[in-house]
CSV table of C-alpha atoms in Angstrom, one decimal:
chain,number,residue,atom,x,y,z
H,12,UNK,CA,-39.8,-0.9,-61.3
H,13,UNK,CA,-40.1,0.1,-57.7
H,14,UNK,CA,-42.1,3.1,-57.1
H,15,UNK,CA,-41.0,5.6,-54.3
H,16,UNK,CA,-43.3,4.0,-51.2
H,17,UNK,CA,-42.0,0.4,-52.2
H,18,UNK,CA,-38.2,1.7,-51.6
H,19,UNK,CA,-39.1,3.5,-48.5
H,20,UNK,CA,-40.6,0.4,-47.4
H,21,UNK,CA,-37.8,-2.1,-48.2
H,22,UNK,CA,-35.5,0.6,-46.5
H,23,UNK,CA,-37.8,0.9,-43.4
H,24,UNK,CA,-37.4,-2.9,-43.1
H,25,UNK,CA,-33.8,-2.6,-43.8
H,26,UNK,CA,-33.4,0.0,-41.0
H,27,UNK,CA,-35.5,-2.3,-38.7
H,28,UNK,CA,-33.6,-5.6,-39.4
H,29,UNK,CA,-30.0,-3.8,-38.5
H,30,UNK,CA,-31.6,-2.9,-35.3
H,31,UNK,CA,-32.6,-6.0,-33.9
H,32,UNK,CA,-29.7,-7.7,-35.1
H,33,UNK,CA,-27.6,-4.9,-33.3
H,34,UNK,CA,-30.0,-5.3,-30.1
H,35,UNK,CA,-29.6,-9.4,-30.4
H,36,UNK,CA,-26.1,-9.0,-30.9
H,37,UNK,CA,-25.3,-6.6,-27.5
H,38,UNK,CA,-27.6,-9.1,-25.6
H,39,UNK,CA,-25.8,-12.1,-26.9
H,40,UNK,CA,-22.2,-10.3,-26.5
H,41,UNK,CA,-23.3,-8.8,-22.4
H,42,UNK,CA,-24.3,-12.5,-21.5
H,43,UNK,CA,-21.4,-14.0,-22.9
H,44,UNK,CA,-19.1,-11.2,-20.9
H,45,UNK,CA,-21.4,-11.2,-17.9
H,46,UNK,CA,-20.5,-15.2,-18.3
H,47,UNK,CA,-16.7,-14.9,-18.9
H,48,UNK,CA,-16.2,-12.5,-16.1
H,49,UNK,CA,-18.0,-15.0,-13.5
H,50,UNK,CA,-16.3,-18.5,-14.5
H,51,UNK,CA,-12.9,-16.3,-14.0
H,52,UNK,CA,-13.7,-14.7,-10.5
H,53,UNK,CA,-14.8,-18.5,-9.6
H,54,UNK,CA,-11.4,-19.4,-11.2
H,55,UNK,CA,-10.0,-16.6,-8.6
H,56,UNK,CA,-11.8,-17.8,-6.1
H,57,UNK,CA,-10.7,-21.5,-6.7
H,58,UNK,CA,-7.0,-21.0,-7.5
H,59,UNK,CA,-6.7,-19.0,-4.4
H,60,UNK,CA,-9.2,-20.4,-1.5
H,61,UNK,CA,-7.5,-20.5,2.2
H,62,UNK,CA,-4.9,-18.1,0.8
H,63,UNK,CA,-6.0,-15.2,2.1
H,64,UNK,CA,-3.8,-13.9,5.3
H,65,UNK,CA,-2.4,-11.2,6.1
H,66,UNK,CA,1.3,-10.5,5.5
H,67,UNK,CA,4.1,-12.3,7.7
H,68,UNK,CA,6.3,-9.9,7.7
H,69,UNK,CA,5.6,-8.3,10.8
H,70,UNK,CA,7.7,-9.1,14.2
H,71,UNK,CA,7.7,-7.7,18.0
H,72,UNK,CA,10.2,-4.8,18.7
H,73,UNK,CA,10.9,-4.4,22.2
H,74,UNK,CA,11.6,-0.5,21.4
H,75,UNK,CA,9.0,0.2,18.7
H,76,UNK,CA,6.4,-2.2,19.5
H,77,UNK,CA,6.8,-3.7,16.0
H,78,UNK,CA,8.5,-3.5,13.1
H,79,UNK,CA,9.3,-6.4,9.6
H,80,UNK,CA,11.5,-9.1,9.9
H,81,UNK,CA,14.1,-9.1,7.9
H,82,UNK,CA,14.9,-10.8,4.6
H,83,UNK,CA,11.1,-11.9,4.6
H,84,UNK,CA,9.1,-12.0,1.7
H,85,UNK,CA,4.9,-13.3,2.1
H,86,UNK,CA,2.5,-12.6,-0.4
H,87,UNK,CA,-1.2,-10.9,0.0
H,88,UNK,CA,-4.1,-11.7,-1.4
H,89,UNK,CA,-7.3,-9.9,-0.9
H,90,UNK,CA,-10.6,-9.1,-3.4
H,91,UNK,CA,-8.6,-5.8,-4.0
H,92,UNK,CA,-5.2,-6.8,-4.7
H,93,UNK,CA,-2.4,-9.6,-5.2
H,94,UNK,CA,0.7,-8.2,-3.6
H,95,UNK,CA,4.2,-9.7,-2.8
H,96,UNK,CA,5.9,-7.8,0.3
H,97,UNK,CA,9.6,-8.4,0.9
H,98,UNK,CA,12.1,-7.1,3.2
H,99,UNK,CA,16.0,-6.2,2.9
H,100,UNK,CA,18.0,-7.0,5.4
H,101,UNK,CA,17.2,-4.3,7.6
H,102,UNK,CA,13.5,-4.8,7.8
H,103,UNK,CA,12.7,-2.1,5.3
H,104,UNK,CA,10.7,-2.9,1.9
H,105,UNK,CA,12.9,-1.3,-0.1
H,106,UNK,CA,16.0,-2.3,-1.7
H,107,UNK,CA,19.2,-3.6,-0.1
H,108,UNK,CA,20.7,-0.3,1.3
H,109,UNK,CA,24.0,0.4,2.8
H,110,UNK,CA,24.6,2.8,5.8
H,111,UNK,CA,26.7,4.8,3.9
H,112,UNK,CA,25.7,7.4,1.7
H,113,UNK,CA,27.6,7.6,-1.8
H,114,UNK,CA,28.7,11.4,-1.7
H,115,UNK,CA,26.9,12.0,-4.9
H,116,UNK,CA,23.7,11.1,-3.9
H,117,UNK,CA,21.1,12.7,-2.3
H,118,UNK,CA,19.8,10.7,0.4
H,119,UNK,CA,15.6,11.2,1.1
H,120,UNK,CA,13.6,9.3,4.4
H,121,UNK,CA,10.2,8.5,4.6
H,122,UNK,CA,8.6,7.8,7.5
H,123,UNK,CA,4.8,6.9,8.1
H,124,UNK,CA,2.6,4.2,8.4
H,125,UNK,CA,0.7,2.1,6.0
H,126,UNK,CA,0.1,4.4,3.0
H,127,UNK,CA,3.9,4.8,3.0
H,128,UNK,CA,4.6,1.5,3.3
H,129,UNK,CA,2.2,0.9,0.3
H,130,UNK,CA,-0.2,-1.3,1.5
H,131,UNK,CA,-1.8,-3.2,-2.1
H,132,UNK,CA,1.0,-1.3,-4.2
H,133,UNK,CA,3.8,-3.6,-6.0
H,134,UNK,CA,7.1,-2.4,-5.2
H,135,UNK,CA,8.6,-0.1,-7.7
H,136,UNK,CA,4.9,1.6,-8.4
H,137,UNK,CA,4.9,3.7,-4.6
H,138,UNK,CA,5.5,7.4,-4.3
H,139,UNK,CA,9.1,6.8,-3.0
H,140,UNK,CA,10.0,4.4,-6.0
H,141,UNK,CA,8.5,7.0,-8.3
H,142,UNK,CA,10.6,10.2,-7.0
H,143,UNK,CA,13.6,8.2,-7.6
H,144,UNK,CA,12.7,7.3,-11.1
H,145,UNK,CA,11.8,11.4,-11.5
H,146,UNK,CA,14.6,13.4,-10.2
H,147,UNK,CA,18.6,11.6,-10.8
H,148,UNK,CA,20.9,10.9,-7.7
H,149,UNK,CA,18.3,11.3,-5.5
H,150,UNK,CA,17.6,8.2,-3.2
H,151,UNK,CA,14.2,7.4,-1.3
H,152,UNK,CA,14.4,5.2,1.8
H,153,UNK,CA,10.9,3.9,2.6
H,154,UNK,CA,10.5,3.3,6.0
H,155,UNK,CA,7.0,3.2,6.7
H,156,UNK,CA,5.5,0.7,8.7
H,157,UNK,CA,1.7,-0.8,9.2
H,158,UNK,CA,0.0,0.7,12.1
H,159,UNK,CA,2.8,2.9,13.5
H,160,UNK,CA,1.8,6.3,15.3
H,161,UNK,CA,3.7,9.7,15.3
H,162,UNK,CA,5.8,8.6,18.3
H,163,UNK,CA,6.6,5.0,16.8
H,164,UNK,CA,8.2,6.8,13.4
H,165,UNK,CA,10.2,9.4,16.0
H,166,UNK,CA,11.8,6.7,17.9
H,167,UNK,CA,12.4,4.6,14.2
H,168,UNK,CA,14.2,7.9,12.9
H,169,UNK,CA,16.3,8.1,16.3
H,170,UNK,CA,17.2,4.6,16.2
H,171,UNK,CA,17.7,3.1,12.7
H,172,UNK,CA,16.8,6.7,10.5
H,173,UNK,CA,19.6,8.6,11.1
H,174,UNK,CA,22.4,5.2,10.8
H,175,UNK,CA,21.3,5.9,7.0
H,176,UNK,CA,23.0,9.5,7.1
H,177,UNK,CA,20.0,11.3,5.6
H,178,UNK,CA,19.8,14.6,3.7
H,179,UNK,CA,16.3,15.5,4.2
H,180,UNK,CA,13.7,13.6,6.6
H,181,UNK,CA,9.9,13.6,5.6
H,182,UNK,CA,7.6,12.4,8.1
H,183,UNK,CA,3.9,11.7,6.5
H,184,UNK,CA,1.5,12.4,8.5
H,185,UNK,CA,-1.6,11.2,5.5
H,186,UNK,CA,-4.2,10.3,8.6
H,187,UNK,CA,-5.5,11.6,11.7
H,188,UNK,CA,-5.6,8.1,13.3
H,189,UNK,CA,-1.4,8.7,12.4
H,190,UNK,CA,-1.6,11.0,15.8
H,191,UNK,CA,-4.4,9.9,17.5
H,192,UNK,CA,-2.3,6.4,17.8
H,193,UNK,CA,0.2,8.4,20.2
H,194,UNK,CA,-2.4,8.5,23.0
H,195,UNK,CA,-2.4,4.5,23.8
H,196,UNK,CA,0.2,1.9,24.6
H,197,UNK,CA,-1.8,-1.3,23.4
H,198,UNK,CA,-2.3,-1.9,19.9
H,199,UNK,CA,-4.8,-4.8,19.7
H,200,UNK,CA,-2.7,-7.1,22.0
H,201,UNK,CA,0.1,-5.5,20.8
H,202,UNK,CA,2.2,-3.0,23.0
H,203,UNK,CA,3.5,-0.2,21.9
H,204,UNK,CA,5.9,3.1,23.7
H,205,UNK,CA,4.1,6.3,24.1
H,206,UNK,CA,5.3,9.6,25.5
H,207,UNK,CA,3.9,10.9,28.8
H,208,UNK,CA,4.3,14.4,30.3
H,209,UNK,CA,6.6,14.4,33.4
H,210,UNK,CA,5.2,15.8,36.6
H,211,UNK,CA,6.0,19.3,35.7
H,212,UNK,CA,4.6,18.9,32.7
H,213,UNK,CA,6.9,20.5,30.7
H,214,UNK,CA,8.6,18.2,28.7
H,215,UNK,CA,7.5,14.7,26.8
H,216,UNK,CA,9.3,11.3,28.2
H,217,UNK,CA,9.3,8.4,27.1
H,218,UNK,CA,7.0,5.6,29.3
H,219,UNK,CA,8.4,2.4,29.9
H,220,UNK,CA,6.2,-0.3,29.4
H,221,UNK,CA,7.0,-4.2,29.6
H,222,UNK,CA,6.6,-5.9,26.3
H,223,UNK,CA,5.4,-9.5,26.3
């Protein structure tokens, strides 16, 4: 019969053994995941090498500077995300939208540049595709475009924003590079309009630059 210290010490041992076969078992398990993890980023890697770009979906706009071509879609790939952009037929990425407004529906713009365009964000998972899902007849037109300043959205609402008979027009300003874009007319080699005080200097025209 087993005497107090003998069970203390076959329970010690007991105690010990779970231990290390706990500690071996995390070891073995981390280096098996550590493993798995790098054979599928080298899988990444492999399956998608010379893929990265960056979207072709943009276009020259003798007006805006630039804008989406429509009816596009291109896909973009970076360590961050795996996106699909598409276009309607008006250049947007958004759904297929008509000019007219149903009368029941309450019509929403959004202008801004690349956070409301959604840069890395699947359609149907932005802000704008989110209030829709939120409040009922209430329709978000995401016009946001990569790049664009304060000025490039105003002229975009004058010329295509209002043709969609809005009820309310949000303009996002969600960075200060958003304004501090209206002080130049070249965009990498890109031009772009940008308003200039007349000589009086009281009121903001628009300068007319040559696109190329």
């Amino acid at each position: 019969m087993l005497n107090i210290k003998q069970i203390l010490y076959w329970v010690l041992l007991l105690i010990i053994g779970l231990f290390l076969s706990i500690v071996a078992s995390e070891i073995i398990a981390g280096r098996y995941l550590k493993k798995t993890r790098l054979v599928e980023k080298l899988k990444y890697i492999e399956d998608n090498l010379g893929r990265y770009h960056q979207p072709n979906i943009g276009c020259p706009d003798d007006y805006l500077g630039w804008g989406h071509k429509p009816g596009r879609e291109d896909r973009l790939i970076t360590s961050e995300f795996d996106v699909v952009y598409s276009t309607n037929s008006k250049g947007l990425r958004d759904k297929e939208i008509n000019f007219e407004k149903p009368r029941e529906e309450f019509r929403i713009l959004a202008l801004g540049e690349s956070n409301v365009f959604g840069v890395g964000i699947n359609y149907g998972q932005r802000f704008t595709e989110v209030i829709e899902k939120v409040l009922n007849n209430v329709e978000v037109i995401n016009m946001g475009v990569q790049g664009f300043g304060m000025d490039q959205s105003f002229l975009q609402l004058q010329r295509d924003g209002f043709r969609f008979k809005p009820d309310l027009v949000i303009l996002f300003i969600l960075i200060e590079d958003f304004l501090e874009r209206c002080k130049y007319f070249i965009k990498g080699n890109t031009f772009k309009p940008r308003f200039v005080l007349n000589e009086d200097k009281n009121e903001l025209i628009l300068q007319d630059v040559n696109f190329v």
